[in-house]
mmCIF file of C-alpha atoms and ligand atoms in Angstrom:
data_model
loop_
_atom_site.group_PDB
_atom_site.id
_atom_site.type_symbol
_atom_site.label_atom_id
_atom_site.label_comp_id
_atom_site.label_asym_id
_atom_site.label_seq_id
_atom_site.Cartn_x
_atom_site.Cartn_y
_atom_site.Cartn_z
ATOM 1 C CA UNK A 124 85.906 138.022 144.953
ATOM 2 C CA UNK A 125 85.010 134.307 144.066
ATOM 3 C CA UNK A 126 87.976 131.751 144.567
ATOM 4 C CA UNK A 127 89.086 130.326 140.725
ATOM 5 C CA UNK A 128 88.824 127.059 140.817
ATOM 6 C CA UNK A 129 92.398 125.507 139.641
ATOM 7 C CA UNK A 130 92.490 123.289 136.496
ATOM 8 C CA UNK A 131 93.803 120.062 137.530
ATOM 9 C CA UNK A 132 93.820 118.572 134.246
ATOM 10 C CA UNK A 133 95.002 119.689 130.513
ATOM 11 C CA UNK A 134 91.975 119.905 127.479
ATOM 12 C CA UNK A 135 92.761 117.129 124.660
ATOM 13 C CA UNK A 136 91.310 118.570 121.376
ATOM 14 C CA UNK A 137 89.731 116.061 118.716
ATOM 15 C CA UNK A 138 90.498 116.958 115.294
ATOM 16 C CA UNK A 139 88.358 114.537 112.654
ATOM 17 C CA UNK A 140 87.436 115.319 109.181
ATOM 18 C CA UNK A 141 87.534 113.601 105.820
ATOM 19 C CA UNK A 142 90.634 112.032 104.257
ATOM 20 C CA UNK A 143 92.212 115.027 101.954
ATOM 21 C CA UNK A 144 90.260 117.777 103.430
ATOM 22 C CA UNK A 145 93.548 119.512 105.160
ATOM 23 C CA UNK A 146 94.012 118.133 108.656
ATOM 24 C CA UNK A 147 97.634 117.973 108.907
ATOM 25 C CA UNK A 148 97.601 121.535 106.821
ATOM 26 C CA UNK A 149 95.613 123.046 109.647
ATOM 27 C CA UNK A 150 97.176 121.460 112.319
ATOM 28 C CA UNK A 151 100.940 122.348 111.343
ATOM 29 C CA UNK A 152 99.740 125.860 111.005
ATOM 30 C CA UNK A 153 98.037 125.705 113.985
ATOM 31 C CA UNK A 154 101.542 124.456 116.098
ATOM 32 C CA UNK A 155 102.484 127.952 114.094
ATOM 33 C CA UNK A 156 100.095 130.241 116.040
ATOM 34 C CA UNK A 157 100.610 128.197 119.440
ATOM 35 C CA UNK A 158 104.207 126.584 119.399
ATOM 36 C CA UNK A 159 103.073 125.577 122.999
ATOM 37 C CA UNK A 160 100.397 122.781 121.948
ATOM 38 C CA UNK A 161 101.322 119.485 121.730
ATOM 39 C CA UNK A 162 100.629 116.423 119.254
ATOM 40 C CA UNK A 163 99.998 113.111 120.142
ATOM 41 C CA UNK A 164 101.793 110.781 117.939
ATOM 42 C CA UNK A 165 99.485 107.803 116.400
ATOM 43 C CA UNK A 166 100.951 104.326 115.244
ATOM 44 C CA UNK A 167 100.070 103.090 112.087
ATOM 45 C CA UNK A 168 100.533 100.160 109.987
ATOM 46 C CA UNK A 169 100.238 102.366 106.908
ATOM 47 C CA UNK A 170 103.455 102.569 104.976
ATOM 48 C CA UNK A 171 104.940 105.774 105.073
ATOM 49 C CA UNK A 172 104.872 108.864 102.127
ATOM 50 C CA UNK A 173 107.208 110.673 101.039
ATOM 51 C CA UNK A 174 108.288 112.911 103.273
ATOM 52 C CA UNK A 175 107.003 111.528 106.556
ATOM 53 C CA UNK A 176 109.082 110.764 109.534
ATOM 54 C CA UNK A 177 108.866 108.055 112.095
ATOM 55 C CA UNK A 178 108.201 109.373 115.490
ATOM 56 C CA UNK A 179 107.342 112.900 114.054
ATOM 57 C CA UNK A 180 104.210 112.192 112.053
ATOM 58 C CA UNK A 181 103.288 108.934 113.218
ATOM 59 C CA UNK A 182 105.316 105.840 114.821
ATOM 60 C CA UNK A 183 105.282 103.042 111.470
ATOM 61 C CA UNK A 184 104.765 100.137 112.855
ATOM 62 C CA UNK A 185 104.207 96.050 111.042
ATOM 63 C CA UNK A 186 100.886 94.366 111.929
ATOM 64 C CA UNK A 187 102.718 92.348 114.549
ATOM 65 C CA UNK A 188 104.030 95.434 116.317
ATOM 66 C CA UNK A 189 100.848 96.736 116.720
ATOM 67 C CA UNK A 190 99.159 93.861 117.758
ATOM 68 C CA UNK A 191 101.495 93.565 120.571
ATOM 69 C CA UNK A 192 100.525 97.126 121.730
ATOM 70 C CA UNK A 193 97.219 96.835 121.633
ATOM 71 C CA UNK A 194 97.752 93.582 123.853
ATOM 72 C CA UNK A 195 99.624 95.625 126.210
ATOM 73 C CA UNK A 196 96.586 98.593 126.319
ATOM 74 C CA UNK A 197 98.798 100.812 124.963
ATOM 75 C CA UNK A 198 96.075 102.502 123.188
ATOM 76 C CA UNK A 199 93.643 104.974 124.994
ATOM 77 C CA UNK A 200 91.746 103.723 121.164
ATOM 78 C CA UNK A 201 92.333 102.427 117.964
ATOM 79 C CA UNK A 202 90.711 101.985 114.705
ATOM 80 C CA UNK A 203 91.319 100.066 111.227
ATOM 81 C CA UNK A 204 90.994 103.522 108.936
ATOM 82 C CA UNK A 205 91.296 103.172 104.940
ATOM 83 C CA UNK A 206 92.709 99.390 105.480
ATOM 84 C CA UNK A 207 95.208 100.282 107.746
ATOM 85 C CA UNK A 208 95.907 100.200 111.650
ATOM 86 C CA UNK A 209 96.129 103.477 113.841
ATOM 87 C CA UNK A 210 96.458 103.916 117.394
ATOM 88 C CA UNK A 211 96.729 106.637 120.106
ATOM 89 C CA UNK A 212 99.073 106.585 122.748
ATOM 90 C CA UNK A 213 97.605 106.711 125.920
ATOM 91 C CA UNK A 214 100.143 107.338 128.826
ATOM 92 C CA UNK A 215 101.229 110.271 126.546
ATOM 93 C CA UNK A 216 97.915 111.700 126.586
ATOM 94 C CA UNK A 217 97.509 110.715 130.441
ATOM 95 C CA UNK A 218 101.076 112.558 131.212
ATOM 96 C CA UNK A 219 100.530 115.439 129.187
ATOM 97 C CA UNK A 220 96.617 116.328 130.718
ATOM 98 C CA UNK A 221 97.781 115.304 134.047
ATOM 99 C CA UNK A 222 100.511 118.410 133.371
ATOM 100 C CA UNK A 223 97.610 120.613 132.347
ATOM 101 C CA UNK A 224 98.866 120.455 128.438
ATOM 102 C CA UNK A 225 96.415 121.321 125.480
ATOM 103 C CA UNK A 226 97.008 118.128 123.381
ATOM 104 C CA UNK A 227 96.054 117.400 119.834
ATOM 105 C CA UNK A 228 94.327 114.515 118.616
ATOM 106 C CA UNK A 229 93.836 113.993 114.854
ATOM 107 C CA UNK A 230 91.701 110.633 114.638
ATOM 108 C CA UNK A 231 89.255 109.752 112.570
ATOM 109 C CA UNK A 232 85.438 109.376 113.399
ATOM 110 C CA UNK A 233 85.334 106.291 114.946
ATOM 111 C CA UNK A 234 88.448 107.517 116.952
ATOM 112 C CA UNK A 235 86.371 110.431 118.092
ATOM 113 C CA UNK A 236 83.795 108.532 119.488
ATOM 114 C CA UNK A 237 85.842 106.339 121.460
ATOM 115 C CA UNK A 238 87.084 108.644 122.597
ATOM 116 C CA UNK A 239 83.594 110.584 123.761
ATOM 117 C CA UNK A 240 82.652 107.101 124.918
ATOM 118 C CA UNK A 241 85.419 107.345 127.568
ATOM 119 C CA UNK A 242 84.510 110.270 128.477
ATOM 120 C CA UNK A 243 81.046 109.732 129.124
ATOM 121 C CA UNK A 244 82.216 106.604 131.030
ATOM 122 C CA UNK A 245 84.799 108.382 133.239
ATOM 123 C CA UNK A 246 87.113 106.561 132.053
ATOM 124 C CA UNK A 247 89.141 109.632 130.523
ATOM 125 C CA UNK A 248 89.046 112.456 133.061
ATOM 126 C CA UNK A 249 89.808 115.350 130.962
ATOM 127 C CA UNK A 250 88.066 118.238 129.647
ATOM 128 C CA UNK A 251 87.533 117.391 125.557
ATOM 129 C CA UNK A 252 86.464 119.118 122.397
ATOM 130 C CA UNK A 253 85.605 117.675 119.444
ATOM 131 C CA UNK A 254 86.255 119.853 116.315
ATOM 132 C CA UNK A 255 85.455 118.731 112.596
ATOM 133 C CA UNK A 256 86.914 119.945 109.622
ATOM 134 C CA UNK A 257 84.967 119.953 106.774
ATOM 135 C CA UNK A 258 86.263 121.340 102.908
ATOM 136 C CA UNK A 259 84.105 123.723 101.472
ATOM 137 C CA UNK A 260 82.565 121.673 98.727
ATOM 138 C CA UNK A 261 83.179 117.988 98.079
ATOM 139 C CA UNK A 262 84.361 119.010 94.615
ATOM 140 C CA UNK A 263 87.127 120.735 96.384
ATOM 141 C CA UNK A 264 87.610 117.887 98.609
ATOM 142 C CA UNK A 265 87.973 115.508 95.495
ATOM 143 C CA UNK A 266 90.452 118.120 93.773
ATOM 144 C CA UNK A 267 92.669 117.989 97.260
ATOM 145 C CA UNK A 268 93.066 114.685 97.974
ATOM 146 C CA UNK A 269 93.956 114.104 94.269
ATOM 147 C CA UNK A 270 96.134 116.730 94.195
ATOM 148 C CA UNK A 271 98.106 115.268 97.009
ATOM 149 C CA UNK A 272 99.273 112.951 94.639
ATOM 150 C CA UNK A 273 100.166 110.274 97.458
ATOM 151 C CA UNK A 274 97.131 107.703 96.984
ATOM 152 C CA UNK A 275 96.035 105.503 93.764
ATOM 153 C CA UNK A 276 93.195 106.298 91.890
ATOM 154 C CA UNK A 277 91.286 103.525 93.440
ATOM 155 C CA UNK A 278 92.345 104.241 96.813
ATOM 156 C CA UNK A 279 91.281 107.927 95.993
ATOM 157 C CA UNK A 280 88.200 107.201 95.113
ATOM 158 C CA UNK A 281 87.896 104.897 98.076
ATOM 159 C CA UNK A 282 89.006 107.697 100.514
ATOM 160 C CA UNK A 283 86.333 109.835 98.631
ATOM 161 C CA UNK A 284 83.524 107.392 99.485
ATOM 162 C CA UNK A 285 84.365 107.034 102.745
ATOM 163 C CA UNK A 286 84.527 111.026 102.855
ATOM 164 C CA UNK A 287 80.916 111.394 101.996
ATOM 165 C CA UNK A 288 80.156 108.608 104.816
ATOM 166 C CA UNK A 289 81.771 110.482 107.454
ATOM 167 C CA UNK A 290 80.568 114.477 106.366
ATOM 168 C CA UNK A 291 76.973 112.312 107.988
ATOM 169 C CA UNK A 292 78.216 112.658 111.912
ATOM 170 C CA UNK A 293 79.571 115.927 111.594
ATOM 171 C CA UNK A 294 76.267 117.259 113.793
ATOM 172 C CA UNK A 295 77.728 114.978 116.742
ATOM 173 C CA UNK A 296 80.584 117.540 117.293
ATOM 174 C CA UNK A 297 81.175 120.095 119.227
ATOM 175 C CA UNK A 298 82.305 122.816 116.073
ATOM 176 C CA UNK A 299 82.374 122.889 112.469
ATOM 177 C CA UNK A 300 85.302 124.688 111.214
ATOM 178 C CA UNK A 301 85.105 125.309 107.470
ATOM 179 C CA UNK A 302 88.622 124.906 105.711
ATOM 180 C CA UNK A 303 88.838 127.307 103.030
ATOM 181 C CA UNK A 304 91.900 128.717 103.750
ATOM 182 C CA UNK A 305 94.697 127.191 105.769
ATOM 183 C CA UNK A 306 95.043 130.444 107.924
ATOM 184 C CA UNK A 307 91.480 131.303 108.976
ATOM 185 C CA UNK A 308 90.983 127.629 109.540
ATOM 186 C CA UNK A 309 94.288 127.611 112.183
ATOM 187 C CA UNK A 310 92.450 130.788 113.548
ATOM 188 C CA UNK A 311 89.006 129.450 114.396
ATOM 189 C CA UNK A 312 90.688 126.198 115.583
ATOM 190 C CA UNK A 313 92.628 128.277 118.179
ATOM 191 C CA UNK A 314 89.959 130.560 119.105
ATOM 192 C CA UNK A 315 88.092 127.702 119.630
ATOM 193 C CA UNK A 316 90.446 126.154 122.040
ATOM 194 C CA UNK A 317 90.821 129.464 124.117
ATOM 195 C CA UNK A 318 87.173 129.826 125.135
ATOM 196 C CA UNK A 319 87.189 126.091 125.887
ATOM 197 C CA UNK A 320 90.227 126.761 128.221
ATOM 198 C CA UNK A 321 88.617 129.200 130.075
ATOM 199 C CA UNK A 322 86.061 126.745 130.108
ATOM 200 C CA UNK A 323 87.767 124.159 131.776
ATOM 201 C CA UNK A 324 89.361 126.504 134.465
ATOM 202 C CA UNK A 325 85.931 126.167 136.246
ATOM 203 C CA UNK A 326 85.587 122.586 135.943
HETATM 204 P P1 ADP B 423 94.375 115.433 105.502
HETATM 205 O O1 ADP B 423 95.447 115.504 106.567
HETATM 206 O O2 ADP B 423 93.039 115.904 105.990
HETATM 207 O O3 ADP B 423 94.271 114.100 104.826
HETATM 208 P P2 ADP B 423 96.180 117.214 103.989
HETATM 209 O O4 ADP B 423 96.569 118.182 105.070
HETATM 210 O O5 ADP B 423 97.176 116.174 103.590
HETATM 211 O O6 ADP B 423 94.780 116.498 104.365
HETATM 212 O O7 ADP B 423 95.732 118.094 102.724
HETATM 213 C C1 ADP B 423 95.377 117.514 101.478
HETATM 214 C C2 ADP B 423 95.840 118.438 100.339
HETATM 215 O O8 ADP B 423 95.054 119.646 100.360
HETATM 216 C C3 ADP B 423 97.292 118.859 100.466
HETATM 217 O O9 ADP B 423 97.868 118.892 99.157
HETATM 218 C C4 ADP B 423 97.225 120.262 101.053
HETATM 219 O O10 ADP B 423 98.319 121.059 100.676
HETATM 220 C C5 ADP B 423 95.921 120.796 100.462
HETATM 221 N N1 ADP B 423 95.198 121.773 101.327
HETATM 222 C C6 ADP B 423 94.937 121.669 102.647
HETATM 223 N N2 ADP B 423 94.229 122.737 103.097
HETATM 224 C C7 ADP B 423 94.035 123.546 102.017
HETATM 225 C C8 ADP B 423 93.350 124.804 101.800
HETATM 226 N N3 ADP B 423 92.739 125.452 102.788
HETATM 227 N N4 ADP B 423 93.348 125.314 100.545
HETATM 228 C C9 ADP B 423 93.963 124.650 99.526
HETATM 229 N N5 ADP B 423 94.613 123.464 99.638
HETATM 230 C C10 ADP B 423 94.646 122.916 100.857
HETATM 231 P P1 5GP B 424 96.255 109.229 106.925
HETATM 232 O O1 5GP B 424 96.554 107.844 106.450
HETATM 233 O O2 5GP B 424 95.709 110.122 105.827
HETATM 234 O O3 5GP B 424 97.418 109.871 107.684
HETATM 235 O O4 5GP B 424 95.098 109.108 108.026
HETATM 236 C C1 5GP B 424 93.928 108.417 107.692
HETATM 237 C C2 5GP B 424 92.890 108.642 108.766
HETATM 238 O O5 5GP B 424 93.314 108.031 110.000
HETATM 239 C C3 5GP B 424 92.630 110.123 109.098
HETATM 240 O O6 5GP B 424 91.228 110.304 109.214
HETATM 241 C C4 5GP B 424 93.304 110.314 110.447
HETATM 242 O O7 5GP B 424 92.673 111.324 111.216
HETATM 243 C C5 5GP B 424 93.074 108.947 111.070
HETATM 244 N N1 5GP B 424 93.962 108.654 112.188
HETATM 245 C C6 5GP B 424 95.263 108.988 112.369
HETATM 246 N N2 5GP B 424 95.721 108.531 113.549
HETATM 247 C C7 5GP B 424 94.677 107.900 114.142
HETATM 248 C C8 5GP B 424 94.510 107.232 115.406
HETATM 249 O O8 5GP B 424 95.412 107.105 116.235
HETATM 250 N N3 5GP B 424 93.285 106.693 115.650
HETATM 251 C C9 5GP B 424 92.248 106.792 114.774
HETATM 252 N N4 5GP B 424 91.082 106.246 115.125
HETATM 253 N N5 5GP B 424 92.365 107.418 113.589
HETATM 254 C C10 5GP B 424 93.565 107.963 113.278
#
């Protein structure tokens, strides 16, 4: 019987898709079905909402702050999204693949491609995936982010823009997951990160 070759390193699992469409939704449901995944923890120089916790949905940082870390390469990448700063911690991610975790990223499209650029250049050795979410009209995408209630008008219609702009590179991803409802959408996330798993075992 063939030898199986031993992972040596964890799968980090890229989550993008447009503002409102039901990342976080997914994703908490997701930490449902698999209480073993973990999350990597952005900063931000977005003010928090109501309801959001420092150091459990992202670390809220000022300008300066963040500046500093980025000075200090504490980001395996970071992007200005919507106005606002967001990094992603990288000896977290390095700690957690290094201990063969499945980690979460939800980043936004020029986050994802950083982080396939790093890849590519070897600079990130672990096995990725790059998932996007995508509502299942943009009439239902409109109706979700504005029944969030936590934006402006403007900066609704802003975040819808920008939505259209980014539905453009969903082809460069790995999968397409529809979110129509929260459930199914958990579902086909985690299916897809078993196959890729098994994947990764003979890497
Ligand atoms: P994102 O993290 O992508 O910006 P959210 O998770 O905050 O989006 O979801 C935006 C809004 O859409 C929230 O009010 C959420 O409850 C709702 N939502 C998310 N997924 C679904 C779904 N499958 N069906 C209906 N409403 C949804
Ligand atoms: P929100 O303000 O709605 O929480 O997030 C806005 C956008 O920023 C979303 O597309 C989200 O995926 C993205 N985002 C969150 N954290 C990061 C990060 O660390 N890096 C990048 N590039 N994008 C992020």
């Amino acid at each position: 019987m063939p030898k199986r070759a031993k992972r040596k390193r964890g799968l980090l699992v890229v989550i993008s898709g447009p503002s409102g469409v039901g990342k976080s939704t997914v994703v908490r449901r997701l930490f449902k079905v698999d209480p073993d995944l973990l999350m990597s923890i952005s900063s931000t120089t977005r003010p928090p909402r109501p309801g959001e916790v420092h150091g459990q949905h992202y670390f809220f940082v000022t300008e300066e702050e963040f500046d500093h870390k980025v000075k200090k390469h504490e980001f395996l990448e970071w992007a200005k999204v919507h106005g606002c700063y967001y990094g992603t911690p990288k000896s977290f991610i390095d700690d957690m693949l290094t201990k063969g975790q499945t980690v979460i990223l939800e980043v936004d499209v020029q986050g994802a491609a950083s982080v396939k650029r790093l890849t590519e250049e070897g600079k990130l050795k672990a096995a990725t995936v790059f998932v996007f979410l995508i509502p299942p009209s943009v009439d239902i995408l409109a109706f979700r982010l504005k029944k969030r209630k936590t934006e402006d008008e403007e900066l609704v219609n802003y975040r819808l823009r920008a939505a259209i702009a980014e539905l453009q590179v969903m082809e460069k991803y790995d999968y397409i997951v529809v979110n129509d409802k929260v459930e199914s959408a958990a579902d086909k996330i985690k299916a897809i990160i078993n196959v890729e798993k098994e994947r990764t075992l003979l890497n």
